[in-house]
Coordinates of C-alpha atoms (C1' of nucleotides) in Angstrom, one line a residue:
Chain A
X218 CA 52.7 54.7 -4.9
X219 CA 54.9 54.4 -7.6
X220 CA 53.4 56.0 -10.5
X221 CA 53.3 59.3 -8.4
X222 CA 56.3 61.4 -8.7
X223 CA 56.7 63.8 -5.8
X224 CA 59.6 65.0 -4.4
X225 CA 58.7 63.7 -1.1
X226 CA 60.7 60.9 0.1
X227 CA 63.0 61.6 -2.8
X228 CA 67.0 61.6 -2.2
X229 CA 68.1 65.2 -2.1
X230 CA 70.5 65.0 -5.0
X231 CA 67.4 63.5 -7.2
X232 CA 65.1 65.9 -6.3
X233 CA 66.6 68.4 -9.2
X234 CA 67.9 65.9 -11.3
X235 CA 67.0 66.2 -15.3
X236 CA 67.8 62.3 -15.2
X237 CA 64.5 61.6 -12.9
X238 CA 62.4 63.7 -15.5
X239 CA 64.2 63.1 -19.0
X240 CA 66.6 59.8 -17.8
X241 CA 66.0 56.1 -16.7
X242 CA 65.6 57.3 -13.2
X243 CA 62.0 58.7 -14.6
X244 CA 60.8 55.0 -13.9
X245 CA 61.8 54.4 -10.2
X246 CA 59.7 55.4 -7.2
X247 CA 61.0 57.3 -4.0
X248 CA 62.2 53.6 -2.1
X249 CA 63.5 52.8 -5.2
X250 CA 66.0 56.0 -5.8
X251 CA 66.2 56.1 -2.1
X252 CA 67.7 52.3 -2.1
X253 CA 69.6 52.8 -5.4
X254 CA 70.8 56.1 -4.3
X255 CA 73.0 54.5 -1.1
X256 CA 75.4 53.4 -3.6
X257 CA 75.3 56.8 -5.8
X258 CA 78.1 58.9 -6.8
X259 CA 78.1 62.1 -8.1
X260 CA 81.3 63.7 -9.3
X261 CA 82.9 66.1 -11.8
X262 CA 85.2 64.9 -14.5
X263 CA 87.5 67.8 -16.2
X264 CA 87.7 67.2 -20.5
X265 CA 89.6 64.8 -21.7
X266 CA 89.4 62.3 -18.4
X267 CA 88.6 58.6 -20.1
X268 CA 85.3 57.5 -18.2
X269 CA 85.1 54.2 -19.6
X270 CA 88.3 52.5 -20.8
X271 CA 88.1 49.7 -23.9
X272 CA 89.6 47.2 -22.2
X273 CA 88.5 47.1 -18.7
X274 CA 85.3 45.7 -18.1
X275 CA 82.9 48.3 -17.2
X276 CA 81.6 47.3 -13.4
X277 CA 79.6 51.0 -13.1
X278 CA 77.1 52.9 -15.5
X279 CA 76.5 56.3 -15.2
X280 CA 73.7 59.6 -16.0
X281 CA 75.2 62.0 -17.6
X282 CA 74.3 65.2 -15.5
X283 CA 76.2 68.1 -17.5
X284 CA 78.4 68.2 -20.3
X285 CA 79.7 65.9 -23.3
X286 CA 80.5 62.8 -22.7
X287 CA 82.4 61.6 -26.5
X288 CA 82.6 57.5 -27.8
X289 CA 85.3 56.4 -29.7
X290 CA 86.6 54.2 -31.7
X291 CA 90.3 53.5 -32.4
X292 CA 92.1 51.1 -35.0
X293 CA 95.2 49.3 -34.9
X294 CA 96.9 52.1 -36.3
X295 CA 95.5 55.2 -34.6
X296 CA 92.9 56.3 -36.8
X297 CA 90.1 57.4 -34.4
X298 CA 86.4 58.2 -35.2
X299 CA 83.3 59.3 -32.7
X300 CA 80.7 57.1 -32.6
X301 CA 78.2 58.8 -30.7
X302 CA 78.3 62.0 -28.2
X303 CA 75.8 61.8 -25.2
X304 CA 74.1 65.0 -23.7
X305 CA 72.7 65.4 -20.3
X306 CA 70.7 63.7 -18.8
X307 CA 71.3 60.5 -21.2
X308 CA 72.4 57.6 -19.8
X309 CA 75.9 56.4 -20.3
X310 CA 76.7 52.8 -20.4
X311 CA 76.2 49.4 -22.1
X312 CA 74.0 46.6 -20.0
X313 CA 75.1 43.5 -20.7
X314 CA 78.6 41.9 -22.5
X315 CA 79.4 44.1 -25.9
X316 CA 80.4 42.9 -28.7
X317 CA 82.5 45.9 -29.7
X318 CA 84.7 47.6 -27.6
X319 CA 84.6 51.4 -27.4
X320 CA 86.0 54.4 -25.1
X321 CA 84.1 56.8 -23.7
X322 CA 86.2 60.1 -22.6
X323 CA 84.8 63.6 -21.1
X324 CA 84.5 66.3 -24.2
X325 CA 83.9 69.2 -22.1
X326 CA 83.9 68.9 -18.0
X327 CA 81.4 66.4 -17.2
X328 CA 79.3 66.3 -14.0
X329 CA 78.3 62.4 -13.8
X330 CA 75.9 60.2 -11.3
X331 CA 77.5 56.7 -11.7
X332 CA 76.2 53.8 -9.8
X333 CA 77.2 50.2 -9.7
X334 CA 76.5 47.8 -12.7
X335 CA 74.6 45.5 -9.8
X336 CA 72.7 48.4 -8.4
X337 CA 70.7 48.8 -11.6
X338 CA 70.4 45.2 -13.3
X339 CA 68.7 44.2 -9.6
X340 CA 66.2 47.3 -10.0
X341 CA 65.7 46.1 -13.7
X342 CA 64.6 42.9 -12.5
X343 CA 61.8 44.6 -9.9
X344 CA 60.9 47.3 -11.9
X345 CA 60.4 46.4 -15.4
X346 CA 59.8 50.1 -16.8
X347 CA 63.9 50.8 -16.3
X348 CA 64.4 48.4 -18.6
X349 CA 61.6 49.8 -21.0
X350 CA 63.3 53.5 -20.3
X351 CA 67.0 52.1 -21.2
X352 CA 65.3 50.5 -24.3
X353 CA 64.3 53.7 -25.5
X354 CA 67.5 55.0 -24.6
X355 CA 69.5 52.9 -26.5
X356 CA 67.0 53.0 -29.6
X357 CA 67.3 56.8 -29.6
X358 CA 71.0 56.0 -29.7
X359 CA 70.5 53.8 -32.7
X360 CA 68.6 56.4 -34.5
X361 CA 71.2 58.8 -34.1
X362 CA 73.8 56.4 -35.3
X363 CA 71.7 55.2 -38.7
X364 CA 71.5 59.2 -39.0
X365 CA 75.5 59.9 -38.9
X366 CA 76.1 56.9 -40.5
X367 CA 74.2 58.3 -44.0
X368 CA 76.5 61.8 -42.8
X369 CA 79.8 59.3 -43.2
X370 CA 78.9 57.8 -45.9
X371 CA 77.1 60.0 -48.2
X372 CA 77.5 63.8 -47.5
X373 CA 80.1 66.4 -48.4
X374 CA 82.3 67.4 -45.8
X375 CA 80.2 71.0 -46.6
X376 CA 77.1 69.1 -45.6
X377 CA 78.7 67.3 -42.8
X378 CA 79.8 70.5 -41.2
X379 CA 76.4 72.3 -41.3
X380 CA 74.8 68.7 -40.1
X381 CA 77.6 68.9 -37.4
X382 CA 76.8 72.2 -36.2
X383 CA 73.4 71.5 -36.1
X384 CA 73.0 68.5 -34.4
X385 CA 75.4 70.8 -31.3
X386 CA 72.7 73.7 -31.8
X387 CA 69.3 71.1 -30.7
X388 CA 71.5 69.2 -28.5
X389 CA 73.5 71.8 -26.0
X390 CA 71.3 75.3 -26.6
X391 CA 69.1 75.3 -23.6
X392 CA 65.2 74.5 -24.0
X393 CA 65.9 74.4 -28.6
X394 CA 62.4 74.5 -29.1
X395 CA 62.0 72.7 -32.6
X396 CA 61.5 75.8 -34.3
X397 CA 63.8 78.7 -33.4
X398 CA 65.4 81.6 -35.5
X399 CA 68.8 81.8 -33.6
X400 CA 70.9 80.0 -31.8
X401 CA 74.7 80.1 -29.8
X402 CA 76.2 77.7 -28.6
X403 CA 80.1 76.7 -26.7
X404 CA 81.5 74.0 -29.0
X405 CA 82.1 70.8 -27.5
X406 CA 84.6 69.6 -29.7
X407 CA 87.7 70.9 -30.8
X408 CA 88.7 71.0 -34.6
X409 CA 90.5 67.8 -33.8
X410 CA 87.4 66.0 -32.8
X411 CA 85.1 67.5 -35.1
X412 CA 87.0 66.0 -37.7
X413 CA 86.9 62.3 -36.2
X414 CA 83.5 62.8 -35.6
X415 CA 82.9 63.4 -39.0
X416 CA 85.3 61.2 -40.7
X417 CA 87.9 64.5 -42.0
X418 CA 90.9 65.9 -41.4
X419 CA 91.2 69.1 -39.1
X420 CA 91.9 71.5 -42.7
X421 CA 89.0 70.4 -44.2
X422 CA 87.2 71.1 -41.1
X423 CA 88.8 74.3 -40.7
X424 CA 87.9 74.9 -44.1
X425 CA 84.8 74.8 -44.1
X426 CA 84.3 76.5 -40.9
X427 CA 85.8 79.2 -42.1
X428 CA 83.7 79.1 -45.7
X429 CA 80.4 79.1 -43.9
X430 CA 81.6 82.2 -41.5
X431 CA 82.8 83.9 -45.0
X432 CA 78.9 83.1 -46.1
X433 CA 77.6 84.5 -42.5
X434 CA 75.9 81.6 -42.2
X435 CA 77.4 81.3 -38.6
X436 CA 79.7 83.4 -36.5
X437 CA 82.1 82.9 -34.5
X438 CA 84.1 84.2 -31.4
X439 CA 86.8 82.6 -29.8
X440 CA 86.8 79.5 -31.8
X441 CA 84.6 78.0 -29.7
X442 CA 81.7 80.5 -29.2
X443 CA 78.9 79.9 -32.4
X444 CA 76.1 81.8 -33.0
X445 CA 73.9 81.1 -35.7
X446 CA 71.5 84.1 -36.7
X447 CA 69.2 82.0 -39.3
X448 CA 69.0 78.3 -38.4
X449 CA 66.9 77.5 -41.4
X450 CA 70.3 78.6 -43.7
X451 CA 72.7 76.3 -41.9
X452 CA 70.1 73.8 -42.3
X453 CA 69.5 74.2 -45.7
X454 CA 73.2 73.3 -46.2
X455 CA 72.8 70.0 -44.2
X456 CA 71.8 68.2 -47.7
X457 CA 68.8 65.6 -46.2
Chain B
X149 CA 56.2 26.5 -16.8
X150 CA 57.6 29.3 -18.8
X151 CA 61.0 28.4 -18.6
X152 CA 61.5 25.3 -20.0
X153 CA 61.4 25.1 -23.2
X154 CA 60.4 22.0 -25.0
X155 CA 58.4 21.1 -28.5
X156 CA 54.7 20.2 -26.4
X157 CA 52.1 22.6 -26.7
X158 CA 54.3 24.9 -28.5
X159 CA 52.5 25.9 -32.0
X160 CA 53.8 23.5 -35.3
X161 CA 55.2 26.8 -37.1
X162 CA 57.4 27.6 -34.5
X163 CA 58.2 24.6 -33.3
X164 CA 61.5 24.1 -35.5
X165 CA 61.7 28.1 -35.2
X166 CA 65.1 30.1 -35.1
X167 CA 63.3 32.8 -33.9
X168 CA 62.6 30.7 -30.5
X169 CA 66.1 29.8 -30.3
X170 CA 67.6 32.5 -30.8
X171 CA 65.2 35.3 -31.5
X172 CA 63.0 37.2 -29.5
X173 CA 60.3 34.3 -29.1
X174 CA 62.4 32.6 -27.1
X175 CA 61.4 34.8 -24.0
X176 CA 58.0 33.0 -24.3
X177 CA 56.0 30.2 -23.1
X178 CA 54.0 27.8 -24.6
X179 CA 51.2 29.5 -23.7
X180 CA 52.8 33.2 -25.0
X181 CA 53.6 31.4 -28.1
X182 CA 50.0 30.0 -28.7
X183 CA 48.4 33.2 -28.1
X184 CA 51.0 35.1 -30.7
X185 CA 50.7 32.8 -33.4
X186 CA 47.3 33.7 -33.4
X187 CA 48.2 37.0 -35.2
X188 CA 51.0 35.5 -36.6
X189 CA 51.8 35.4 -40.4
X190 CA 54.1 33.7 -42.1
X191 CA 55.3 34.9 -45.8
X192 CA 57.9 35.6 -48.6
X193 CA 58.9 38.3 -50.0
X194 CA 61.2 38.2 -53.0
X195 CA 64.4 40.5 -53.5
X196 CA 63.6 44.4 -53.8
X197 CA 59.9 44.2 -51.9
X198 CA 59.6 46.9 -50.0
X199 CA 58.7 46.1 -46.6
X200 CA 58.6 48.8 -44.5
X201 CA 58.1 52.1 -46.0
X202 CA 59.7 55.9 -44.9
X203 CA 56.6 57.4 -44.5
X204 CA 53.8 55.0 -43.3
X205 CA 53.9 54.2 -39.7
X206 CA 54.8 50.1 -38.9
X207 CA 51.6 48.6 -37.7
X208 CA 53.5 45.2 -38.0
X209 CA 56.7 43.9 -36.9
X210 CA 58.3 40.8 -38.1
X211 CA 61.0 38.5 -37.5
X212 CA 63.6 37.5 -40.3
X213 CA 63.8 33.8 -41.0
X214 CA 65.8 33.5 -43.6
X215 CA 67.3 35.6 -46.6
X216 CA 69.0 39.7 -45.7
X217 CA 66.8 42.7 -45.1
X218 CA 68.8 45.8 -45.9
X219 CA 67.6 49.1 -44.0
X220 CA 68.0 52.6 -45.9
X221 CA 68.1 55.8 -45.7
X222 CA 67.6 58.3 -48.3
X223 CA 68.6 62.1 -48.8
X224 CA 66.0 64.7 -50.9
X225 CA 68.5 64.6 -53.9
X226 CA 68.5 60.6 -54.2
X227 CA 72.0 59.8 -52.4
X228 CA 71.2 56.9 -50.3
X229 CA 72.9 54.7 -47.3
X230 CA 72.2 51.1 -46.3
X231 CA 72.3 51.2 -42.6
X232 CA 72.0 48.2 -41.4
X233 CA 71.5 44.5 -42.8
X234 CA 69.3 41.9 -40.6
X235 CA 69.9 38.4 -40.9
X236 CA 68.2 35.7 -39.4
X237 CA 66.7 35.2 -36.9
X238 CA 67.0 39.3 -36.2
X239 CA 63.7 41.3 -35.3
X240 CA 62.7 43.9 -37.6
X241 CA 60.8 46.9 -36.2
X242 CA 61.2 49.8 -34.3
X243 CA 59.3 49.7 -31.8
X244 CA 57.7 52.9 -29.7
X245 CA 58.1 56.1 -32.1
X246 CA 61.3 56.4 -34.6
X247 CA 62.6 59.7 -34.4
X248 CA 64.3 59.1 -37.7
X249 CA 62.7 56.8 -40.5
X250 CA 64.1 54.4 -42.4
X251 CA 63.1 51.7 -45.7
X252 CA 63.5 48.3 -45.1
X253 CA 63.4 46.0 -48.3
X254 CA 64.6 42.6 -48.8
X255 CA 67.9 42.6 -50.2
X256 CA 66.9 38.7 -51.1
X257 CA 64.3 36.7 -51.0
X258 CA 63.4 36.7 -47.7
X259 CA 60.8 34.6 -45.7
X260 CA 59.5 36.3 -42.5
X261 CA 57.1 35.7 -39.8
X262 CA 55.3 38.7 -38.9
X263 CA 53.0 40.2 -36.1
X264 CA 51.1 43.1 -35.0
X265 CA 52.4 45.9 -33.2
X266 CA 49.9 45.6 -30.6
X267 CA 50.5 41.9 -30.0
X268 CA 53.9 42.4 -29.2
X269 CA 53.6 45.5 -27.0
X270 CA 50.8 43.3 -25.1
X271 CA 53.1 40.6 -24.9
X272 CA 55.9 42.7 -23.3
X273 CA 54.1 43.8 -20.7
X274 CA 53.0 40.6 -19.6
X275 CA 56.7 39.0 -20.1
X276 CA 59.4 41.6 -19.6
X277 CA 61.8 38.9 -20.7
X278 CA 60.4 39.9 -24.3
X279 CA 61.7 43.6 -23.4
X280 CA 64.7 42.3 -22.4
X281 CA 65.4 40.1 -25.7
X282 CA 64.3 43.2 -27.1
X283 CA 66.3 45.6 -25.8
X284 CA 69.8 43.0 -26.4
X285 CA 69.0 42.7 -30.1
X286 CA 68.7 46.5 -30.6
X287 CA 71.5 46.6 -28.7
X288 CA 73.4 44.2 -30.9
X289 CA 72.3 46.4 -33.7
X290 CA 73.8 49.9 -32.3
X291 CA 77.3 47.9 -31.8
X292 CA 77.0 47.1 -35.6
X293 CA 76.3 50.4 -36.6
X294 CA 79.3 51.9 -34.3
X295 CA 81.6 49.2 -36.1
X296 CA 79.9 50.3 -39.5
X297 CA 81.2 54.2 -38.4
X298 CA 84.0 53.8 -38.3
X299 CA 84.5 51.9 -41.6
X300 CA 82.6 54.9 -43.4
X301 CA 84.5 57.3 -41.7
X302 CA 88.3 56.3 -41.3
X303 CA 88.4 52.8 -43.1
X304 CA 89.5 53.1 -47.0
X305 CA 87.9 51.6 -50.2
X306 CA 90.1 48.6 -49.9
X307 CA 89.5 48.5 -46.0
X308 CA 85.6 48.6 -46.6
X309 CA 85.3 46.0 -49.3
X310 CA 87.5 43.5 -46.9
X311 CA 85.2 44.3 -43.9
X312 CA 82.2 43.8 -46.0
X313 CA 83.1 40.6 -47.6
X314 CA 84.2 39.3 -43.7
X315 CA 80.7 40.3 -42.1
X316 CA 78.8 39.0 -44.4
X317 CA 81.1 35.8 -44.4
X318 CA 80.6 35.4 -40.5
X319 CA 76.8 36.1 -40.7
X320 CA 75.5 33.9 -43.8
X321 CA 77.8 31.1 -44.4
X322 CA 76.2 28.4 -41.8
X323 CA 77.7 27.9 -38.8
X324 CA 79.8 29.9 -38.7
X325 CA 82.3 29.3 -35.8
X326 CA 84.7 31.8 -34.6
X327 CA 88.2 30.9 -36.1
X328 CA 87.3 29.2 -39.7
X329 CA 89.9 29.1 -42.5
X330 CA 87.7 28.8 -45.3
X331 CA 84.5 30.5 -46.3
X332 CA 82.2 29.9 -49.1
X333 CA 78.6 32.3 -49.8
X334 CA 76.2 33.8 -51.7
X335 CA 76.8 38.2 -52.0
X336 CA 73.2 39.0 -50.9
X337 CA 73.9 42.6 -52.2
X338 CA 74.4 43.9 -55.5
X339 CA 77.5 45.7 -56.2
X340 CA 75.0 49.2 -56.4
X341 CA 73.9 47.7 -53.0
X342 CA 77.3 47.4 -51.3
X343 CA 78.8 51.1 -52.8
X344 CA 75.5 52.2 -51.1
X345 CA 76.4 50.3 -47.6
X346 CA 80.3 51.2 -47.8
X347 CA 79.9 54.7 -48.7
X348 CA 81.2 54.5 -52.6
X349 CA 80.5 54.5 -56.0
X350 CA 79.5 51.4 -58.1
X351 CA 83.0 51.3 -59.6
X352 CA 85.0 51.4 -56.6
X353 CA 83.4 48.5 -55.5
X354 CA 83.9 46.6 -58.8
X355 CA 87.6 47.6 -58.9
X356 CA 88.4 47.1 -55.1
X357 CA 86.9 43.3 -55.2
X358 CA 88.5 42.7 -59.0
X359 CA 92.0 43.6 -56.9
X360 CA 91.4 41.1 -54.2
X361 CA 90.6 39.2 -57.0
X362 CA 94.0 39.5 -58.6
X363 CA 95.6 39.1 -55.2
X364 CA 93.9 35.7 -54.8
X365 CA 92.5 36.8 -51.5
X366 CA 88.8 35.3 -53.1
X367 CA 87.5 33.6 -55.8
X368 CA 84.4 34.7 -57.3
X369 CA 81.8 32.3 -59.1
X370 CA 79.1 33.9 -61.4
X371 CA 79.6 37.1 -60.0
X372 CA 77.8 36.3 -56.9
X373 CA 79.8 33.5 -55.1
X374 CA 82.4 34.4 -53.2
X375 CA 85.2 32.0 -52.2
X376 CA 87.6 32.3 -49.4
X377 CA 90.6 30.4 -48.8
X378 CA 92.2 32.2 -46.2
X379 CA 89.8 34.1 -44.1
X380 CA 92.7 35.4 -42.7
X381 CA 94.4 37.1 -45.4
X382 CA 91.0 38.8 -45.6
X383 CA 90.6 39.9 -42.4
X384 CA 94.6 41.1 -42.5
X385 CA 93.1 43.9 -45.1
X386 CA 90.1 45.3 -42.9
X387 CA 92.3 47.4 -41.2
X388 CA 91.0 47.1 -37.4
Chain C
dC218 C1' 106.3 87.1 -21.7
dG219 C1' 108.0 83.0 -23.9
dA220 C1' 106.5 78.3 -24.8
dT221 C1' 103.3 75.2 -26.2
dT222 C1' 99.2 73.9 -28.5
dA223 C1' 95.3 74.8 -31.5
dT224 C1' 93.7 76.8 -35.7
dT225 C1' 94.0 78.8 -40.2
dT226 C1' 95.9 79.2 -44.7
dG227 C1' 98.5 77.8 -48.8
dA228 C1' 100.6 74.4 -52.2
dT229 C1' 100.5 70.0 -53.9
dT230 C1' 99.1 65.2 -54.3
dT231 C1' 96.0 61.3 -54.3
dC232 C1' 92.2 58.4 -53.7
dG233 C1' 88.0 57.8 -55.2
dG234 C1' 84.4 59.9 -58.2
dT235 C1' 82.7 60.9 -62.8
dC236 C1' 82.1 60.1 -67.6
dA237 C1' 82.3 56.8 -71.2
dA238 C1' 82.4 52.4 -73.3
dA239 C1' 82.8 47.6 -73.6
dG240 C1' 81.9 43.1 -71.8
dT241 C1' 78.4 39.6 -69.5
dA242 C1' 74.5 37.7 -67.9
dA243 C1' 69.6 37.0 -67.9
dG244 C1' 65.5 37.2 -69.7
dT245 C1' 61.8 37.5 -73.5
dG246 C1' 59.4 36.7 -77.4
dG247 C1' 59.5 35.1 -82.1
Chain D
dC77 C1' 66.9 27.8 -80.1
dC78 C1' 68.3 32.2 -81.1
dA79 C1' 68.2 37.3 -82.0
dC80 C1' 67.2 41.2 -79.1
dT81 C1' 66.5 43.8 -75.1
dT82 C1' 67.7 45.1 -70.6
dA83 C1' 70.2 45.2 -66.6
dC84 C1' 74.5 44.5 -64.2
dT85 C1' 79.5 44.5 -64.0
dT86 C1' 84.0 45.6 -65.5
dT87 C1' 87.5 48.5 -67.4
dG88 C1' 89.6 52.8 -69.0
dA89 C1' 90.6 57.9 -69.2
dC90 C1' 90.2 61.9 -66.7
dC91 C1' 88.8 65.0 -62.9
dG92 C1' 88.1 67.0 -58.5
dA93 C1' 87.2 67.0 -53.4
dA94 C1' 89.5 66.1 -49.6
dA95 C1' 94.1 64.5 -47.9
dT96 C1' 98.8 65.5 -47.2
dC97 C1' 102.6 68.4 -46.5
dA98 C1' 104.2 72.8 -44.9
dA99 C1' 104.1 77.2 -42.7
dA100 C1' 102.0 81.1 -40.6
dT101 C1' 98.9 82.9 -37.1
dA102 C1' 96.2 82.8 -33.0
dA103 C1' 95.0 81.2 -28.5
dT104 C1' 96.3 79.3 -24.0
dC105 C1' 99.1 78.6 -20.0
dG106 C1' 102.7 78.5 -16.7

DNA sequence: CGATTATTTGATTTCGGTCAAAGTAAGTGG
DNA sequence: CCACTTACTTTGACCGAAATCAAATAATCG
């Protein structure tokens, strides 16, 4: 029975797993996470360990379990921006040949399930609803770029900040109900990142950092604790 | 026989189709196809329709068969960011919820060949090859928009204008191969349309292209036909 | 505790934006 | 066919937000 999601008959390590409830795993049965989970591995990657290099061809996909997981992209000359940060429990990886090479490196320590690219293109071929799950991963993925592209293109690095910060508070804050007063958060990013995430430099992110704690608009303790007391006020300075 | 694909039994309209070559269609049968083009319509739309709006949720999704469809977004104070241009024979829709909405509106005129939602999600379920076509064109579209990233966030006025011209080169000049020295097109964007795809202002964009004008990197024609002699001499300015 | 790295703050520059005007093209109706 | 309107594009002068250059301060680590 497929459909029914028990724990019985389901591998130990998947029984807790956010990736079986929120991830692609959602759509496999017990024999099917029991079979894929023979060629499982789960392990811990500390920040700043490259997980997917641009050059090598990718030969296993993974769920991310904990942690940031950062894509990047570099040109000829060094200039580096994030394309996309990936939260637990989202699925890390891209099926089939790219046509655009990117990196993807630990932001924070990562705890990772990684299987081989085989392992899941066979299951996608018997059970169509992985494919329908990664789908929806990957379109949620597209949405988020569109977003950060209108961020890069049209917003003040003011705005960009606050959008920044925001996007961090929904995506790391455990349970961010849509509608919450407060919120305080660990940044994943260091200034460094933050600004090629958002297409700055790291003064005009420390900048305006610092101008929105002047404003009390956040707070923040050892430049990597936030707390935000009103989100509707940070929001209101996201400009969309 | 699903797989092979020949011209008997296959509807007249789609018959000489991009879409079946290259599109999603081509994931169906003869049989798929006769039961689609049922629902199927086939229409124009001339530059600046509007065809899908923000707000309104899609009840139809459509493929391009010839002409540019630009997708926007919008900010509450009017600021606006073209992300993402589909040429033939790309499929435009989102399907399963958006979690971020975007306009679509043909950039020019644009002929399109469009179904119901429900058709296609039918459809999928009975051929998860359609899911699968799916799933790679959406993918194709998320590698464009990381490509677009980092030209909004790193690349500089002259870098953007040089990547734009060479897309749009490689997508609407026919046939075109790889490794091509010369290139010759229609702009299917305005120059308001391109400062709002490459993050800039309308005069940027005029004095950025009159400079590659001056440098005899391109030729322009009537203000819309763009002339390349060297593709790369162009490409040496778009900075990846 | 000293050394190294990350972040903040300040002074100055610059690229692209804003404001303004002129040049061009494309209709439209007399 | 031509004046006239309207929309689009180019060009110029000037300005300002963010970059660059430089230094001080704070955090982290062996």
């Amino acid at each position: 029975m497929r459909e029914d999601i028990h724990t019985t008959g389901i591998p130990v390590l998947c029984a807790s797993c956010e990736a079986r409830h929120r991830g692609i795993c959602g759509a496999l049965g017990p024999d099917q996470l029991l079979a894929l989970s023979k060629s499982t591995m789960r392990h811990k990657a500390d920040a700043g360990k490259e997980l997917v290099s641009d050059s090598r061809s990718v030969e296993r996909f993974s769920n991310v379990l904990s942690g940031v997981v950062k894509l990047t992209k570099t040109l000829s000359d060094g200039r580096q921006q994030i394309v996309g940060l990936q939260f637990a429990p989202d699925f890390l990886g891209r099926p089939f040949q790219a046509e655009s090479s990117l990196t993807a490196e630990a932001a924070t320590e990562v705890e990772l399930c990684s299987f081989p690219r085989q392992a899941l293109e066979r299951l996608m071929k018997e059970q169509p609803d992985l494919e329908h799950r990664l789908l929806e991963q990957k379109l949620r993925e597209l949405d988020q770029a569109r977003d950060w592209m209108v961020a890069l293109g049209r917003k003040t690095a003011a705005e960009k900040i606050a959008s920044f910060l925001l996007m961090i508070a929904r995506n790391i804050d455990p349970g961010a109900g849509p509608e919450r007063r407060r919120a305080a958060f660990e940044l994943p990013l260091s200034r460094a990142e933050i600004a090629d995430f958002l297409g700055l430099t790291i003064e005009t992110v420390s900048r305006q950092i610092t101008r929105l704690r002047g404003e009390s608009v956040i707070r923040i303790e050892n430049n990597r604790h936030v707390i935000v007391d009103d989100i509707g006020r940070l929001a209101a300075r996201a400009g969309d």
